[in-house]
Short mmCIF file of C-alpha atoms in Angstrom, two decimals:
data_model
loop_
_atom_site.label_atom_id
_atom_site.label_comp_id
_atom_site.label_asym_id
_atom_site.label_seq_id
_atom_site.Cartn_x
_atom_site.Cartn_y
_atom_site.Cartn_z
CA UNK U 1 -3.02 10.24 -45.56
CA UNK U 2 -3.81 13.02 -42.75
CA UNK U 3 -0.79 14.32 -40.83
CA UNK U 4 -2.12 15.77 -37.46
CA UNK U 5 -4.53 13.47 -35.58
CA UNK U 6 -5.52 11.67 -32.46
CA UNK U 7 -5.74 7.64 -32.53
CA UNK U 8 -6.42 5.36 -29.82
CA UNK U 9 -5.81 1.46 -29.17
CA UNK U 10 -6.67 -0.62 -26.60
CA UNK U 11 -5.14 -4.15 -25.05
CA UNK U 12 -6.19 -6.23 -22.65
CA UNK U 13 -4.27 -8.20 -19.88
CA UNK U 14 -3.86 -12.18 -19.66
CA UNK U 15 -6.25 -12.15 -17.16
CA UNK U 16 -8.88 -10.84 -19.22
CA UNK U 17 -11.77 -13.35 -19.88
CA UNK U 18 -11.57 -13.79 -23.74
CA UNK U 19 -7.30 -13.66 -23.19
CA UNK U 20 -7.98 -16.31 -20.90
CA UNK U 21 -9.79 -18.27 -23.28
CA UNK U 22 -7.47 -17.57 -26.04
CA UNK U 23 -4.56 -18.79 -24.12
CA UNK U 24 -6.37 -22.07 -22.96
CA UNK U 25 -6.95 -22.59 -26.47
CA UNK U 26 -3.44 -22.14 -27.63
CA UNK U 27 -2.33 -24.10 -24.69
CA UNK U 28 -4.38 -27.12 -26.34
CA UNK U 29 -2.54 -26.32 -29.74
CA UNK U 30 0.71 -26.56 -27.96
CA UNK U 31 -0.49 -29.82 -26.31
CA UNK U 32 -1.13 -31.46 -29.71
CA UNK U 33 1.57 -30.20 -31.75
CA UNK U 34 4.12 -31.45 -29.52
CA UNK U 35 2.62 -34.77 -29.86
CA UNK U 36 2.34 -34.62 -33.67
CA UNK U 37 3.83 -31.90 -35.24
CA UNK U 38 1.00 -32.10 -38.39
CA UNK U 39 -1.86 -32.28 -36.08
CA UNK U 40 -5.19 -30.54 -37.18
CA UNK U 41 -6.67 -28.46 -34.35
CA UNK U 42 -9.35 -26.16 -34.05
CA UNK U 43 -10.17 -25.54 -30.33
CA UNK U 44 -12.68 -22.91 -28.81
CA UNK U 45 -12.72 -22.13 -25.22
CA UNK U 46 -15.72 -20.75 -23.03
CA UNK U 47 -14.88 -19.44 -19.78
CA UNK U 48 -17.36 -18.34 -17.37
CA UNK U 49 -17.82 -18.38 -13.30
CA UNK U 50 -15.97 -21.51 -12.04
CA UNK U 51 -16.31 -23.28 -15.46
CA UNK U 52 -14.33 -23.93 -18.83
CA UNK U 53 -15.79 -25.55 -21.71
CA UNK U 54 -14.00 -26.90 -24.68
CA UNK U 55 -15.23 -27.59 -28.20
CA UNK U 56 -14.14 -28.07 -31.85
CA UNK U 57 -12.27 -30.32 -34.15
CA UNK U 58 -9.12 -32.22 -34.11
CA UNK U 59 -7.08 -35.07 -35.72
CA UNK U 60 -3.54 -36.41 -34.98
CA UNK U 61 -1.34 -39.13 -34.20
CA UNK U 62 -1.11 -40.16 -30.42
CA UNK U 63 -4.26 -37.89 -29.80
CA UNK U 64 -7.37 -39.75 -31.29
CA UNK U 65 -7.84 -42.43 -33.66
CA UNK U 66 -9.97 -42.33 -36.78
CA UNK U 67 -13.27 -43.99 -34.99
CA UNK U 68 -12.79 -40.83 -32.91
CA UNK U 69 -11.77 -42.24 -29.72
CA UNK U 70 -8.92 -40.69 -27.52
CA UNK U 71 -5.43 -42.16 -26.96
CA UNK U 72 -4.70 -43.40 -23.53
CA UNK U 73 -4.15 -40.63 -21.31
CA UNK U 74 -4.83 -37.37 -23.45
CA UNK U 75 -8.30 -36.70 -21.93
CA UNK U 76 -6.41 -36.14 -18.44
CA UNK U 77 -3.45 -34.40 -20.20
CA UNK U 78 -6.09 -31.99 -21.83
CA UNK U 79 -7.65 -31.02 -18.43
CA UNK U 80 -3.98 -30.80 -16.59
CA UNK U 81 -2.89 -28.42 -19.51
CA UNK U 82 -6.48 -26.14 -19.03
CA UNK U 83 -5.96 -25.93 -15.31
CA UNK U 84 -1.86 -25.10 -15.33
CA UNK U 85 -2.94 -22.44 -17.83
CA UNK U 86 -5.72 -20.93 -15.14
CA UNK U 87 -3.12 -21.01 -12.37
CA UNK U 88 -0.16 -19.58 -14.49
CA UNK U 89 -2.42 -16.59 -15.24
CA UNK U 90 -3.09 -16.01 -11.36
CA UNK U 91 -6.56 -16.96 -10.73
CA UNK U 92 -7.16 -18.51 -7.31
CA UNK U 93 -10.64 -16.65 -6.69
CA UNK U 94 -13.96 -17.87 -5.56
CA UNK U 95 -15.68 -17.11 -8.75
CA UNK U 96 -12.55 -18.45 -10.99
CA UNK U 97 -10.14 -21.20 -9.21
CA UNK U 98 -7.80 -23.19 -11.45
CA UNK U 99 -8.22 -26.16 -8.89
CA UNK U 100 -12.08 -26.06 -8.49
CA UNK U 101 -13.40 -24.86 -11.74
CA UNK U 102 -15.77 -27.55 -13.51
CA UNK U 103 -14.42 -28.38 -16.64
CA UNK U 104 -16.08 -29.87 -19.80
CA UNK U 105 -14.28 -31.67 -23.05
CA UNK U 106 -16.50 -31.36 -26.15
CA UNK U 107 -13.86 -31.60 -28.75
CA UNK U 108 -14.19 -34.24 -31.40
CA UNK U 109 -12.97 -35.52 -34.77
CA UNK U 110 -12.16 -33.18 -37.38
CA UNK U 111 -14.60 -33.07 -40.42
CA UNK U 112 -13.31 -35.57 -43.27
CA UNK U 113 -14.89 -33.13 -45.88
CA UNK U 114 -12.17 -30.52 -44.69
CA UNK U 115 -9.30 -32.82 -43.91
CA UNK U 116 -9.35 -33.96 -47.78
CA UNK U 117 -8.87 -30.58 -49.00
CA UNK U 118 -6.04 -29.61 -46.41
CA UNK U 119 -4.07 -32.94 -47.03
CA UNK U 120 -4.28 -33.25 -50.69
CA UNK U 121 -6.02 -29.81 -52.41
CA UNK U 122 -9.13 -30.07 -54.28
CA UNK U 123 -7.79 -31.72 -57.57
CA UNK U 124 -5.98 -34.86 -55.91
CA UNK U 125 -3.50 -36.40 -53.89
CA UNK U 126 -0.69 -34.96 -56.27
CA UNK U 127 -1.66 -31.52 -55.38
CA UNK U 128 0.11 -29.47 -52.80
CA UNK U 129 -1.54 -29.22 -49.38
CA UNK U 130 -4.46 -27.03 -49.69
CA UNK U 131 -5.43 -23.68 -47.57
CA UNK U 132 -7.71 -24.74 -44.40
CA UNK U 133 -10.38 -22.02 -45.19
CA UNK U 134 -10.87 -19.25 -47.43
CA UNK U 135 -10.48 -15.77 -46.53
CA UNK U 136 -8.18 -12.75 -46.49
CA UNK U 137 -5.06 -11.81 -44.48
CA UNK U 138 -3.39 -8.78 -43.77
CA UNK U 139 0.21 -7.88 -42.35
CA UNK U 140 1.22 -4.39 -41.34
CA UNK U 141 4.23 -2.45 -40.16
CA UNK U 142 5.66 1.00 -39.54
CA UNK U 143 8.84 2.73 -38.06
CA UNK U 144 6.75 4.30 -35.14
CA UNK U 145 8.58 2.17 -32.53
CA UNK U 146 11.43 0.11 -32.58
CA UNK U 147 9.25 -3.37 -32.62
CA UNK U 148 8.09 -1.75 -36.08
CA UNK U 149 4.48 -1.47 -34.46
CA UNK U 150 1.90 1.02 -34.15
CA UNK U 151 2.79 3.02 -31.36
CA UNK U 152 -0.66 3.22 -29.30
CA UNK U 153 -0.91 -0.54 -29.45
CA UNK U 154 2.82 -1.17 -28.79
CA UNK U 155 2.20 0.97 -25.58
CA UNK U 156 -1.07 -0.59 -24.43
CA UNK U 157 0.56 -4.02 -24.42
CA UNK U 158 3.64 -3.14 -22.58
CA UNK U 159 1.63 -1.14 -19.96
CA UNK U 160 -0.25 -4.33 -19.24
CA UNK U 161 2.72 -6.74 -19.35
CA UNK U 162 4.51 -4.74 -16.47
CA UNK U 163 1.53 -4.86 -14.64
CA UNK U 164 0.94 -8.41 -14.87
CA UNK U 165 4.88 -8.65 -14.32
CA UNK U 166 4.77 -6.90 -10.91
CA UNK U 167 1.60 -8.72 -10.05
CA UNK U 168 3.26 -11.89 -10.29
CA UNK U 169 6.52 -11.04 -8.77
CA UNK U 170 4.87 -9.49 -5.81
CA UNK U 171 5.95 -5.77 -6.58
CA UNK U 172 2.09 -4.63 -6.83
CA UNK U 173 0.36 -7.33 -4.65
CA UNK U 174 -2.83 -5.58 -4.50
CA UNK U 175 -3.24 -6.29 -8.23
CA UNK U 176 -5.69 -9.14 -9.73
CA UNK U 177 -5.38 -10.85 -13.20
CA UNK U 178 -8.03 -8.99 -15.20
CA UNK U 179 -6.90 -5.60 -16.74
CA UNK U 180 -7.44 -3.14 -19.88
CA UNK U 181 -5.42 -0.34 -20.89
CA UNK U 182 -6.05 2.34 -23.58
CA UNK U 183 -3.50 5.02 -25.03
CA UNK U 184 -4.40 8.11 -27.36
CA UNK U 185 -1.67 9.73 -28.80
CA UNK U 186 -1.16 13.11 -30.77
CA UNK U 187 0.16 12.77 -34.21
CA UNK U 188 1.91 15.52 -35.88
CA UNK U 189 3.57 15.15 -39.34
CA UNK U 190 2.27 11.48 -39.32
CA UNK U 191 4.36 10.81 -36.31
CA UNK U 192 3.45 10.06 -32.44
CA UNK U 193 4.61 13.25 -30.42
CA UNK U 194 2.47 13.39 -27.37
CA UNK U 195 -0.08 11.34 -25.28
CA UNK U 196 -3.52 12.93 -24.68
CA UNK U 197 -5.34 10.50 -22.83
CA UNK U 198 -4.83 7.23 -20.55
CA UNK U 199 -7.33 4.34 -19.47
CA UNK U 200 -6.07 1.63 -17.07
CA UNK U 201 -8.76 -0.53 -15.49
CA UNK U 202 -7.29 -3.18 -12.98
CA UNK U 203 -9.17 -5.75 -10.86
CA UNK U 204 -7.70 -5.48 -7.59
CA UNK U 205 -7.55 -6.63 -3.76
CA UNK U 206 -10.68 -5.55 -1.56
CA UNK U 207 -10.36 -2.27 -0.65
CA UNK U 208 -7.92 -0.87 -3.21
CA UNK U 209 -10.94 1.63 -4.45
CA UNK U 210 -10.80 4.12 -1.77
CA UNK U 211 -8.80 6.48 0.42
CA UNK U 212 -5.12 5.53 0.63
CA UNK U 213 -5.22 2.29 -1.26
CA UNK U 214 -6.85 3.92 -4.20
CA UNK U 215 -4.43 6.36 -4.27
CA UNK U 216 -1.64 4.04 -4.01
CA UNK U 217 -3.02 1.79 -6.75
CA UNK U 218 -3.22 5.07 -9.18
CA UNK U 219 -0.18 6.18 -8.20
CA UNK U 220 1.44 2.79 -8.90
CA UNK U 221 -0.32 2.70 -12.69
CA UNK U 222 0.64 6.27 -13.46
CA UNK U 223 4.36 4.89 -12.91
CA UNK U 224 4.04 2.09 -14.95
CA UNK U 225 2.82 4.38 -17.83
CA UNK U 226 5.44 6.68 -17.43
CA UNK U 227 8.04 3.92 -17.63
CA UNK U 228 6.32 2.77 -21.00
CA UNK U 229 6.16 5.94 -22.75
CA UNK U 230 8.43 7.73 -24.62
CA UNK U 231 10.22 10.86 -22.39
CA UNK U 232 8.05 13.70 -22.97
CA UNK U 233 4.90 12.06 -23.89
CA UNK U 234 3.07 12.80 -20.92
CA UNK U 235 2.49 16.20 -19.68
CA UNK U 236 -0.09 18.44 -17.34
CA UNK U 237 -2.45 18.00 -20.03
CA UNK U 238 -2.56 14.25 -20.43
CA UNK U 239 -6.10 12.94 -19.04
CA UNK U 240 -5.89 10.11 -16.74
CA UNK U 241 -8.76 7.34 -16.15
CA UNK U 242 -7.56 5.12 -13.59
CA UNK U 243 -10.59 2.13 -12.77
CA UNK U 244 -12.84 5.11 -13.80
CA UNK U 245 -15.75 3.00 -12.64
CA UNK U 246 -14.53 2.54 -9.00
CA UNK U 247 -14.43 -0.64 -7.31
CA UNK U 248 -13.24 -3.57 -9.63
CA UNK U 249 -13.04 -6.80 -7.34
CA UNK U 250 -15.21 -8.99 -9.33
CA UNK U 251 -13.33 -9.59 -12.62
CA UNK U 252 -12.19 -12.63 -15.06
CA UNK U 253 -14.21 -14.84 -16.10
CA UNK U 254 -16.36 -14.29 -13.30
CA UNK U 255 -17.27 -10.98 -14.04
CA UNK U 256 -17.71 -11.52 -17.68
CA UNK U 257 -17.69 -14.95 -19.93
CA UNK U 258 -15.20 -15.10 -22.40
CA UNK U 259 -14.90 -16.68 -25.66
CA UNK U 260 -11.92 -17.44 -28.03
CA UNK U 261 -11.10 -15.03 -30.87
CA UNK U 262 -12.83 -11.85 -29.36
CA UNK U 263 -10.21 -9.87 -29.29
CA UNK U 264 -8.40 -9.94 -32.71
CA UNK U 265 -7.93 -6.16 -33.03
CA UNK U 266 -5.87 -6.42 -29.71
CA UNK U 267 -4.24 -9.43 -31.38
CA UNK U 268 -3.12 -7.55 -34.07
CA UNK U 269 -2.45 -3.66 -34.54
CA UNK U 270 -5.00 -1.99 -32.69
CA UNK U 271 -7.01 -0.89 -35.61
CA UNK U 272 -4.18 0.84 -37.32
CA UNK U 273 -4.07 -1.57 -40.35
CA UNK U 274 -7.15 -3.59 -41.98
CA UNK U 275 -7.68 -7.21 -40.75
CA UNK U 276 -9.23 -10.22 -42.33
CA UNK U 277 -11.37 -11.15 -39.76
CA UNK U 278 -9.98 -14.13 -38.89
CA UNK U 279 -9.06 -15.02 -35.33
CA UNK U 280 -5.76 -16.75 -34.75
CA UNK U 281 -5.92 -18.65 -31.16
CA UNK U 282 -7.05 -22.29 -31.12
CA UNK U 283 -5.54 -23.01 -34.84
CA UNK U 284 -2.97 -25.19 -36.04
CA UNK U 285 -0.92 -23.29 -38.69
CA UNK U 286 -2.52 -25.22 -41.58
CA UNK U 287 -5.51 -22.57 -41.03
CA UNK U 288 -4.33 -19.31 -43.01
CA UNK U 289 -6.41 -17.32 -40.49
CA UNK U 290 -3.07 -17.68 -38.47
CA UNK U 291 -0.35 -18.68 -40.78
CA UNK U 292 -0.61 -15.94 -43.64
CA UNK U 293 -1.40 -13.44 -41.01
CA UNK U 294 1.91 -14.29 -39.68
CA UNK U 295 3.75 -14.23 -43.08
CA UNK U 296 2.21 -10.82 -44.19
CA UNK U 297 3.30 -9.45 -40.79
CA UNK U 298 6.87 -10.80 -41.62
CA UNK U 299 7.04 -9.37 -45.21
CA UNK U 300 5.70 -5.96 -44.19
CA UNK U 301 8.21 -5.80 -40.89
CA UNK U 302 11.05 -6.63 -43.48
CA UNK U 303 10.01 -4.54 -46.00
CA UNK U 304 10.08 -1.41 -43.42
CA UNK U 305 12.83 -3.06 -41.61
CA UNK U 306 14.86 -2.92 -45.29
CA UNK U 307 14.28 0.75 -45.71
CA UNK U 308 12.13 0.12 -48.62
CA UNK U 309 9.22 2.01 -46.70
CA UNK U 310 8.20 3.46 -43.44
CA UNK U 311 4.82 2.32 -43.62
CA UNK U 312 3.43 -1.08 -45.29
CA UNK U 313 0.50 -3.09 -45.29
CA UNK U 314 0.35 -6.45 -47.11
CA UNK U 315 -2.92 -8.66 -48.00
CA UNK U 316 -3.28 -12.37 -49.25
CA UNK U 317 -6.19 -14.12 -50.11
CA UNK U 318 -6.93 -17.91 -49.99
CA UNK U 319 -9.58 -20.74 -51.29
CA UNK U 320 -10.05 -23.77 -49.18
CA UNK U 321 -8.33 -26.89 -50.39
CA UNK U 322 -6.31 -24.71 -52.98
CA UNK U 323 -2.38 -23.81 -52.29
CA UNK U 324 -1.55 -21.18 -54.15
CA UNK U 325 -2.62 -17.55 -52.58
CA UNK U 326 -5.49 -15.83 -55.14
CA UNK U 327 -3.87 -12.64 -54.73
CA UNK U 328 -0.88 -10.73 -52.98
CA UNK U 329 -1.31 -6.83 -52.54
CA UNK U 330 1.29 -4.44 -51.21
CA UNK U 331 0.89 -0.83 -50.52
CA UNK U 332 3.44 1.29 -48.68
CA UNK U 333 1.11 4.15 -48.45
CA UNK U 334 3.08 6.77 -50.44
CA UNK U 335 6.17 6.07 -48.14
CA UNK U 336 7.91 3.52 -50.34
CA UNK U 337 11.35 3.87 -52.22
CA UNK U 338 9.97 1.51 -54.71
CA UNK U 339 6.86 0.95 -56.79
CA UNK U 340 4.40 -1.43 -55.07
CA UNK U 341 4.11 -3.31 -58.06
CA UNK U 342 7.70 -3.95 -57.87
CA UNK U 343 7.73 -4.97 -54.34
CA UNK U 344 4.81 -7.37 -54.93
CA UNK U 345 7.01 -9.17 -57.75
CA UNK U 346 10.02 -9.25 -55.63
CA UNK U 347 8.35 -11.09 -52.93
CA UNK U 348 6.85 -13.54 -55.27
CA UNK U 349 10.48 -14.16 -56.72
CA UNK U 350 11.94 -15.44 -53.35
CA UNK U 351 12.26 -18.86 -53.43
CA UNK U 352 12.66 -19.63 -49.70
CA UNK U 353 8.93 -18.29 -49.24
CA UNK U 354 7.64 -21.50 -50.96
CA UNK U 355 5.27 -19.67 -53.41
CA UNK U 356 3.41 -18.55 -50.15
CA UNK U 357 1.60 -21.70 -50.10
CA UNK U 358 0.34 -22.75 -46.72
CA UNK U 359 3.18 -25.50 -46.42
CA UNK U 360 5.72 -22.96 -47.82
CA UNK U 361 4.45 -20.54 -45.03
CA UNK U 362 4.74 -23.25 -42.30
CA UNK U 363 8.11 -24.21 -43.63
CA UNK U 364 10.04 -21.07 -43.64
CA UNK U 365 8.80 -19.78 -40.41
CA UNK U 366 8.72 -23.31 -38.87
CA UNK U 367 5.24 -23.19 -37.35
CA UNK U 368 4.51 -26.63 -36.87
CA UNK U 369 6.10 -26.36 -33.13
CA UNK U 370 4.13 -25.61 -29.84
CA UNK U 371 4.89 -21.99 -29.89
CA UNK U 372 1.45 -20.75 -29.40
CA UNK U 373 0.51 -19.90 -25.90
CA UNK U 374 2.68 -17.34 -25.46
CA UNK U 375 1.50 -15.23 -28.50
CA UNK U 376 -1.98 -15.41 -27.13
CA UNK U 377 -1.51 -12.50 -24.40
CA UNK U 378 0.00 -8.73 -25.04
CA UNK U 379 -0.34 -9.05 -28.74
CA UNK U 380 0.97 -11.75 -31.63
CA UNK U 381 3.07 -8.95 -33.28
CA UNK U 382 5.68 -6.55 -31.76
CA UNK U 383 7.29 -9.25 -29.75
CA UNK U 384 10.92 -10.52 -29.75
CA UNK U 385 11.72 -13.47 -32.00
CA UNK U 386 13.72 -15.71 -29.43
CA UNK U 387 14.58 -19.08 -30.49
CA UNK U 388 11.56 -20.98 -32.04
CA UNK U 389 8.85 -18.43 -30.50
CA UNK U 390 7.41 -15.62 -32.62
CA UNK U 391 9.42 -16.15 -35.54
CA UNK U 392 7.54 -13.97 -37.81
CA UNK U 393 8.95 -11.36 -35.90
CA UNK U 394 12.47 -11.87 -37.71
CA UNK U 395 14.03 -9.51 -40.19
CA UNK U 396 16.02 -12.00 -41.77
CA UNK U 397 14.19 -11.49 -45.22
CA UNK U 398 15.79 -7.77 -45.78
CA UNK U 399 18.64 -9.14 -48.10
CA UNK U 400 16.58 -11.15 -50.25
CA UNK U 401 14.18 -8.15 -50.81
CA UNK U 402 16.87 -5.78 -51.41
CA UNK U 403 18.62 -8.41 -53.86
CA UNK U 404 15.16 -9.19 -55.84
CA UNK U 405 14.72 -5.52 -56.62
CA UNK U 406 18.21 -5.09 -58.06
#
């Protein structure tokens, strides 16, 4: 591993068009899981000027019958959920307004060929539930921040989250929902020590791109960034690019179409770790794209929290309709106190993980709950486990790992 280098990660706000789509898709997942904890959902969302379109496959009690007919009132609930999500994000603009946008619902029943593999596995009803798809999933953790996340993505998220808080509470009324951030850090001896560049582009009220109003906006952004980054990271050498293109009044889905699943690096580790390629939002937890990415983050975070490594990458692989993972891979990047193969065996020996089958993952983390809308902006990882939300961020496996290595 290189020890001295620059590394950059970006984030996008809840008002970015792709994130609007992600949040709508996950709000639909939550709606259906609240009706049936075993609901199957694959919801894709398109957002554009004054329009939201849903498409995908679903199944669940109290949602849709075997003939593909909606249960009474569900179609209305779907539209209400979409409009409420857009309203909570803050879109009340001529080009995208929660109340007046056009809405289309093209969700339909799940393919029975997919359902048979997930429900019973490929070898019949005596098999455990199979994975909802094939694929590879990665989890990662490191000791760069208290959240055990790579620092550039962690700070990028926190900058935009604070901007959103200030927009909504009136501290910064000149802001609109769409924004992006990017943080470049200098690493020495493998640790982040300074911020060399910051990029923040934020949609703003009319006129805030020139004169005193422009100065006010830029001063505000610099104050937010200074409050997020560790003391001493900013200096006279830090390069600032705040709304570098100038005017940014048209934004969100009116400025650029949004689609579910287009911000997978923002959702995970900002490029500091591998990504299996699958998106999370809009999918129920039988889809291992989502649940296995959560369990690998959970495992990697607990390895680092246990002091067994300062940096850990974990991979799982699955085949559709097959319950057992095809492989488990652990890499502590030369920072481990134990052999990586020993960590793999330790993880596989912990019974409460249920063999890392889709059902075992969902049971251990409690994923069959309406907990996903909140995860769809500002990163799925590095968040605070609270109640049912973000259970993959808990560090309650530390003692089990240590005991399995004795």
